PDB file of C-alpha atoms and ligand atoms in Angstrom:
ATOM      1  CA  MET R   1      19.892 -85.031 -11.786  1.00 58.00           C
ATOM      2  CA  ALA R   2      18.410 -82.398 -14.094  1.00 69.00           C
ATOM      3  CA  VAL R   3      17.906 -80.153 -11.052  1.00 73.00           C
ATOM      4  CA  ASP R   4      21.597 -80.486 -10.112  1.00 81.00           C
ATOM      5  CA  GLU R   5      22.562 -79.642 -13.671  1.00 84.00           C
ATOM      6  CA  SER R   6      20.468 -76.494 -13.808  1.00 83.00           C
ATOM      7  CA  ARG R   7      21.713 -75.451 -10.360  1.00 83.00           C
ATOM      8  CA  ARG R   8      25.298 -75.845 -11.579  1.00 83.00           C
ATOM      9  CA  THR R   9      24.504 -73.754 -14.674  1.00 84.00           C
ATOM     10  CA  LEU R  10      22.937 -71.079 -12.523  1.00 81.00           C
ATOM     11  CA  LEU R  11      25.905 -71.031 -10.147  1.00 82.00           C
ATOM     12  CA  SER R  12      28.323 -70.686 -13.043  1.00 84.00           C
ATOM     13  CA  TYR R  13      26.852 -67.196 -13.565  1.00 84.00           C
ATOM     14  CA  TRP R  14      27.523 -66.085  -9.994  1.00 83.00           C
ATOM     15  CA  TRP R  15      29.846 -63.340 -11.234  1.00 81.00           C
ATOM     16  CA  VAL R  16      27.248 -61.539 -13.366  1.00 86.00           C
ATOM     17  CA  LEU R  17      25.624 -59.543 -10.564  1.00 87.00           C
ATOM     18  CA  PRO R  18      28.808 -58.207  -8.911  1.00 87.00           C
ATOM     19  CA  VAL R  19      30.338 -57.347 -12.303  1.00 89.00           C
ATOM     20  CA  ALA R  20      27.173 -55.568 -13.427  1.00 87.00           C
ATOM     21  CA  GLY R  21      26.996 -53.742 -10.096  1.00 88.00           C
ATOM     22  CA  THR R  22      30.619 -52.616 -10.320  1.00 88.00           C
ATOM     23  CA  ALA R  23      30.213 -51.505 -13.950  1.00 86.00           C
ATOM     24  CA  GLY R  24      27.090 -49.566 -12.989  1.00 86.00           C
ATOM     25  CA  ALA R  25      28.906 -47.876 -10.106  1.00 85.00           C
ATOM     26  CA  PHE R  26      31.777 -46.839 -12.381  1.00 82.00           C
ATOM     27  CA  ALA R  27      29.365 -45.524 -15.010  1.00 84.00           C
ATOM     28  CA  TYR R  28      27.559 -43.500 -12.328  1.00 83.00           C
ATOM     29  CA  MET R  29      30.827 -42.055 -10.997  1.00 77.00           C
ATOM     30  CA  ALA R  30      32.077 -41.197 -14.494  1.00 78.00           C
ATOM     31  CA  ASN R  31      28.806 -39.440 -15.292  1.00 77.00           C
ATOM     32  CA  TYR R  32      28.904 -37.562 -11.976  1.00 73.00           C
ATOM     33  CA  ALA R  33      32.537 -36.486 -12.568  1.00 72.00           C
ATOM     34  CA  ARG R  34      31.635 -35.276 -16.061  1.00 71.00           C
ATOM     35  CA  ARG R  35      28.649 -33.325 -14.782  1.00 69.00           C
ATOM     36  CA  VAL R  36      30.440 -31.561 -11.921  1.00 67.00           C
ATOM     37  CA  THR R  37      33.468 -30.625 -14.001  1.00 69.00           C
ATOM     38  CA  LEU R  38      32.341 -30.091 -17.604  1.00 71.00           C
ATOM     39  CA  ASP R  39      28.735 -28.943 -17.091  1.00 82.00           C
ATOM     40  CA  LYS R  40      29.622 -25.867 -15.016  1.00 91.00           C
ATOM     41  CA  HIS R  41      28.129 -22.616 -16.284  1.00 94.00           C
ATOM     42  CA  ALA R  42      30.419 -19.588 -16.368  1.00 94.00           C
ATOM     43  CA  PRO R  43      28.982 -16.254 -15.250  1.00 94.00           C
ATOM     44  CA  GLY R  44      27.556 -14.527 -18.322  1.00 92.00           C
ATOM     45  CA  PRO R  45      26.768 -10.862 -18.977  1.00 94.00           C
ATOM     46  CA  PRO R  46      25.162  -9.265 -15.921  1.00 94.00           C
ATOM     47  CA  ASN R  47      21.422  -9.646 -15.635  1.00 93.00           C
ATOM     48  CA  PHE R  48      20.741  -7.244 -12.777  1.00 96.00           C
ATOM     49  CA  GLN R  49      17.184  -6.523 -11.769  1.00 95.00           C
ATOM     50  CA  PRO R  50      17.093  -3.003 -10.354  1.00 96.00           C
ATOM     51  CA  GLY R  51      16.089  -2.685  -6.727  1.00 96.00           C
ATOM     52  CA  PRO R  52      16.113  -0.144  -3.931  1.00 97.00           C
ATOM     53  CA  ARG R  53      19.371   1.580  -3.099  1.00 97.00           C
ATOM     54  CA  GLN R  54      20.623   0.102   0.150  1.00 98.00           C
ATOM     55  CA  ALA R  55      23.777   0.953   2.080  1.00 98.00           C
ATOM     56  CA  VAL R  56      25.870  -2.185   2.578  1.00 98.00           C
ATOM     57  CA  ALA R  57      29.104  -1.052   4.228  1.00 98.00           C
ATOM     58  CA  LYS R  58      31.496   1.792   4.698  1.00 97.00           C
ATOM     59  CA  LEU R  59      34.861   1.229   3.049  1.00 97.00           C
ATOM     60  CA  SER R  60      36.515   1.426   6.457  1.00 97.00           C
ATOM     61  CA  GLU R  61      34.501  -1.625   7.598  1.00 97.00           C
ATOM     62  CA  LEU R  62      36.444  -3.938   5.298  1.00 97.00           C
ATOM     63  CA  GLN R  63      40.079  -4.615   6.055  1.00 94.00           C
ATOM     64  CA  GLY R  64      41.719  -5.844   2.892  1.00 96.00           C
ATOM     65  CA  PRO R  65      41.377  -8.736   0.426  1.00 98.00           C
ATOM     66  CA  TYR R  66      38.847 -11.408   1.371  1.00 98.00           C
ATOM     67  CA  SER R  67      37.458  -9.478   4.310  1.00 98.00           C
ATOM     68  CA  PHE R  68      33.680  -9.557   4.016  1.00 98.00           C
ATOM     69  CA  ARG R  69      30.382  -8.321   5.318  1.00 98.00           C
ATOM     70  CA  GLU R  70      27.047 -10.121   5.299  1.00 98.00           C
ATOM     71  CA  PHE R  71      23.834  -8.320   4.474  1.00 98.00           C
ATOM     72  CA  GLN R  72      20.287  -8.936   3.249  1.00 98.00           C
ATOM     73  CA  TYR R  73      19.081  -7.469  -0.010  1.00 98.00           C
ATOM     74  CA  ARG R  74      15.443  -7.889  -1.062  1.00 95.00           C
ATOM     75  CA  LYS R  75      15.177 -10.650   1.566  1.00 95.00           C
ATOM     76  CA  THR R  76      18.112 -12.520   0.017  1.00 97.00           C
ATOM     77  CA  PRO R  77      21.129 -13.243   2.214  1.00 98.00           C
ATOM     78  CA  CYS R  78      24.158 -11.715   0.486  1.00 98.00           C
ATOM     79  CA  LEU R  79      27.821 -11.181   1.068  1.00 98.00           C
ATOM     80  CA  LEU R  80      30.095  -8.267   0.157  1.00 98.00           C
ATOM     81  CA  MET R  81      33.768  -9.143  -0.210  1.00 98.00           C
ATOM     82  CA  GLU R  82      36.904  -7.121  -0.843  1.00 98.00           C
ATOM     83  CA  LEU R  83      39.032  -8.779  -3.522  1.00 98.00           C
ATOM     84  CA  PRO R  84      42.643  -8.460  -4.614  1.00 98.00           C
ATOM     85  CA  GLN R  85      41.688  -8.054  -8.289  1.00 98.00           C
ATOM     86  CA  PRO R  86      38.807  -6.270 -10.024  1.00 98.00           C
ATOM     87  CA  THR R  87      35.896  -8.300 -11.430  1.00 97.00           C
ATOM     88  CA  PRO R  88      33.732  -7.274 -14.424  1.00 96.00           C
ATOM     89  CA  THR R  89      30.642  -6.729 -12.272  1.00 95.00           C
ATOM     90  CA  GLY R  90      32.258  -5.477  -9.070  1.00 97.00           C
ATOM     91  CA  VAL R  91      33.356  -1.936  -8.208  1.00 98.00           C
ATOM     92  CA  THR R  92      36.764  -0.384  -7.678  1.00 97.00           C
ATOM     93  CA  VAL R  93      37.203   2.526  -5.300  1.00 97.00           C
ATOM     94  CA  GLY R  94      40.552   4.139  -4.603  1.00 94.00           C
ATOM     95  CA  GLY R  95      42.411   1.083  -5.915  1.00 96.00           C
ATOM     96  CA  ARG R  96      40.354  -1.341  -3.787  1.00 97.00           C
ATOM     97  CA  HIS R  97      38.074  -3.924  -5.405  1.00 98.00           C
ATOM     98  CA  PHE R  98      34.707  -5.175  -4.177  1.00 98.00           C
ATOM     99  CA  ALA R  99      32.087  -7.652  -5.333  1.00 98.00           C
ATOM    100  CA  ALA R 100      28.891  -8.961  -3.762  1.00 98.00           C
ATOM    101  CA  TYR R 101      26.941 -12.182  -4.233  1.00 98.00           C
ATOM    102  CA  SER R 102      23.798 -13.879  -3.101  1.00 98.00           C
ATOM    103  CA  ARG R 103      24.655 -16.495  -0.488  1.00 98.00           C
ATOM    104  CA  LEU R 104      22.078 -18.940  -1.863  1.00 98.00           C
ATOM    105  CA  CYS R 105      23.855 -21.973  -3.257  1.00 98.00           C
ATOM    106  CA  THR R 106      22.732 -22.767  -6.798  1.00 97.00           C
ATOM    107  CA  HIS R 107      22.484 -26.479  -6.009  1.00 97.00           C
ATOM    108  CA  LEU R 108      19.655 -26.639  -3.472  1.00 97.00           C
ATOM    109  CA  GLY R 109      19.726 -23.225  -1.828  1.00 96.00           C
ATOM    110  CA  CYS R 110      21.745 -23.649   1.380  1.00 98.00           C
ATOM    111  CA  GLN R 111      23.759 -20.586   2.425  1.00 98.00           C
ATOM    112  CA  VAL R 112      27.393 -20.427   1.372  1.00 98.00           C
ATOM    113  CA  ASN R 113      30.053 -19.238   3.809  1.00 98.00           C
ATOM    114  CA  PRO R 114      33.426 -17.614   3.262  1.00 98.00           C
ATOM    115  CA  ILE R 115      36.261 -20.064   3.962  1.00 98.00           C
ATOM    116  CA  ALA R 116      39.487 -18.173   4.581  1.00 97.00           C
ATOM    117  CA  ASP R 117      41.669 -21.155   5.498  1.00 97.00           C
ATOM    118  CA  THR R 118      42.633 -22.970   2.295  1.00 97.00           C
ATOM    119  CA  GLU R 119      43.904 -25.985   4.265  1.00 97.00           C
ATOM    120  CA  LEU R 120      40.537 -26.315   5.930  1.00 96.00           C
ATOM    121  CA  LEU R 121      38.942 -26.039   2.493  1.00 97.00           C
ATOM    122  CA  ALA R 122      41.153 -28.840   1.177  1.00 97.00           C
ATOM    123  CA  LEU R 123      40.386 -31.055   4.170  1.00 97.00           C
ATOM    124  CA  SER R 124      36.680 -30.510   4.498  1.00 96.00           C
ATOM    125  CA  TYR R 125      35.673 -29.803   0.879  1.00 96.00           C
ATOM    126  CA  ASN R 126      38.353 -31.870  -0.857  1.00 95.00           C
ATOM    127  CA  TYR R 127      39.185 -28.829  -2.991  1.00 96.00           C
ATOM    128  CA  ARG R 128      42.599 -27.184  -3.034  1.00 97.00           C
ATOM    129  CA  ALA R 129      42.573 -23.466  -3.791  1.00 97.00           C
ATOM    130  CA  GLU R 130      45.106 -20.646  -3.871  1.00 96.00           C
ATOM    131  CA  HIS R 131      42.900 -18.196  -2.038  1.00 98.00           C
ATOM    132  CA  PRO R 132      39.761 -18.057   0.152  1.00 98.00           C
ATOM    133  CA  MET R 133      36.550 -19.340  -1.388  1.00 98.00           C
ATOM    134  CA  LEU R 134      32.841 -19.523  -0.665  1.00 98.00           C
ATOM    135  CA  GLY R 135      31.740 -22.995   0.404  1.00 98.00           C
ATOM    136  CA  CYS R 136      28.348 -24.593   0.769  1.00 98.00           C
ATOM    137  CA  PRO R 137      28.148 -26.801   3.878  1.00 97.00           C
ATOM    138  CA  CYS R 138      25.290 -28.961   2.568  1.00 98.00           C
ATOM    139  CA  HIS R 139      26.976 -30.840  -0.290  1.00 97.00           C
ATOM    140  CA  TYR R 140      30.366 -29.132  -0.405  1.00 96.00           C
ATOM    141  CA  SER R 141      30.150 -27.034  -3.523  1.00 97.00           C
ATOM    142  CA  VAL R 142      32.850 -24.362  -3.809  1.00 98.00           C
ATOM    143  CA  PHE R 143      32.426 -20.950  -5.461  1.00 98.00           C
ATOM    144  CA  ASP R 144      35.208 -18.552  -6.439  1.00 98.00           C
ATOM    145  CA  PRO R 145      34.523 -14.928  -5.423  1.00 98.00           C
ATOM    146  CA  GLN R 146      37.349 -13.722  -7.685  1.00 98.00           C
ATOM    147  CA  ARG R 147      35.665 -15.386 -10.711  1.00 98.00           C
ATOM    148  CA  GLN R 148      32.286 -13.707 -10.228  1.00 98.00           C
ATOM    149  CA  GLY R 149      30.968 -16.458  -7.995  1.00 98.00           C
ATOM    150  CA  GLN R 150      31.535 -19.292 -10.449  1.00 97.00           C
ATOM    151  CA  SER R 151      31.016 -22.779  -9.098  1.00 97.00           C
ATOM    152  CA  VAL R 152      34.400 -24.485  -9.331  1.00 96.00           C
ATOM    153  CA  PHE R 153      33.696 -27.733  -7.462  1.00 95.00           C
ATOM    154  CA  GLY R 154      30.769 -29.844  -6.346  1.00 95.00           C
ATOM    155  CA  LYS R 155      27.168 -30.383  -7.326  1.00 94.00           C
ATOM    156  CA  ALA R 156      26.278 -26.751  -7.969  1.00 97.00           C
ATOM    157  CA  LEU R 157      26.566 -26.091 -11.706  1.00 96.00           C
ATOM    158  CA  PHE R 158      25.611 -22.403 -11.827  1.00 97.00           C
ATOM    159  CA  PRO R 159      27.403 -19.343 -10.420  1.00 98.00           C
ATOM    160  CA  LEU R 160      26.024 -17.402  -7.493  1.00 98.00           C
ATOM    161  CA  ALA R 161      23.701 -14.516  -8.322  1.00 98.00           C
ATOM    162  CA  ARG R 162      25.618 -11.235  -8.382  1.00 98.00           C
ATOM    163  CA  VAL R 163      24.645  -8.075  -6.557  1.00 98.00           C
ATOM    164  CA  GLN R 164      24.930  -4.753  -8.362  1.00 98.00           C
ATOM    165  CA  LEU R 165      27.094  -2.383  -6.336  1.00 98.00           C
ATOM    166  CA  ARG R 166      27.726   1.328  -6.457  1.00 97.00           C
ATOM    167  CA  ALA R 167      30.189   3.427  -4.472  1.00 97.00           C
ATOM    168  CA  GLU R 168      29.130   6.845  -3.222  1.00 96.00           C
ATOM    169  CA  GLY R 169      31.633   8.667  -1.067  1.00 94.00           C
ATOM    170  CA  ASP R 170      32.909   6.255   1.540  1.00 95.00           C
ATOM    171  CA  THR R 171      29.927   3.903   1.312  1.00 98.00           C
ATOM    172  CA  LEU R 172      29.064   0.918  -0.881  1.00 98.00           C
ATOM    173  CA  TYR R 173      25.434   0.532  -1.890  1.00 98.00           C
ATOM    174  CA  ALA R 174      23.514  -2.383  -3.405  1.00 98.00           C
ATOM    175  CA  HIS R 175      20.959  -1.377  -6.019  1.00 97.00           C
ATOM    176  CA  GLY R 176      20.256  -4.512  -8.011  1.00 97.00           C
ATOM    177  CA  LEU R 177      20.394  -8.289  -7.867  1.00 98.00           C
ATOM    178  CA  GLU R 178      20.449 -11.006 -10.492  1.00 97.00           C
ATOM    179  CA  PRO R 179      17.622 -13.550 -10.537  1.00 96.00           C
ATOM    180  CA  ASP R 180      18.297 -17.176  -9.715  1.00 92.00           C
ATOM    181  CA  PRO R 181      20.981 -18.149 -12.298  1.00 93.00           C
ATOM    182  CA  ARG R 182      19.399 -21.600 -12.691  1.00 91.00           C
ATOM    183  CA  THR R 183      16.071 -20.286 -13.902  1.00 87.00           C
ATOM    184  CA  GLY R 184      16.700 -16.648 -14.828  1.00 82.00           C
ATOM    185  CA  GLN R 185      13.756 -15.723 -12.585  1.00 74.00           C
ATOM    186  CA  GLY R 186      13.798 -13.624  -9.432  1.00 69.00           C
TER     187      GLY R 186
HETATM  188  S1  FES W 201      22.879 -27.030  -1.476  1.00 61.24           S
HETATM  189 FE1  FES W 201      24.878 -26.292  -1.835  1.00 61.24          FE
HETATM  190  S2  FES W 201      25.937 -27.968  -2.603  1.00 61.24           S
HETATM  191 FE2  FES W 201      23.945 -28.729  -2.281  1.00 61.24          FE
END
């Protein structure tokens, strides 16, 4: 009899586990949403570490806003992009604007890719943008090349490292690179 009674008491608490599990899941999701939206770091003042002068592209090799060229600088995969607007750390030549970034995602280091099709971006990254972005295929972080590589969506909290550019004649050169924005170390 006593066994039946204690079994009934135990069964009356059947709801505790699912409720606790659901509450835990909501708390996790709320914390994740807060982290990936409010904990983003905006690009600060440039922190370029000088490096060798390296030709990246001739101006004629880019064909308007969001056209790009990949290159390696100090063994780091990078990307030069023409932009419709100037950025504080990019260069402007003859009314055209350029910026360059490390392609190493500041979440776990996969390589970001330019995504020109904003519908594709919305479908595959779940992020709706007005213009092409840089996307990381590993965990779907999105970076805005027009906002100095700032992470605008996903697990990456820090902006991409910026490349220091210089224009000489009809050629763009890299001559510096920021260290890893997460650690401040190259
Ligand atoms: S490595 Fe880029 S989002 Fe995780």
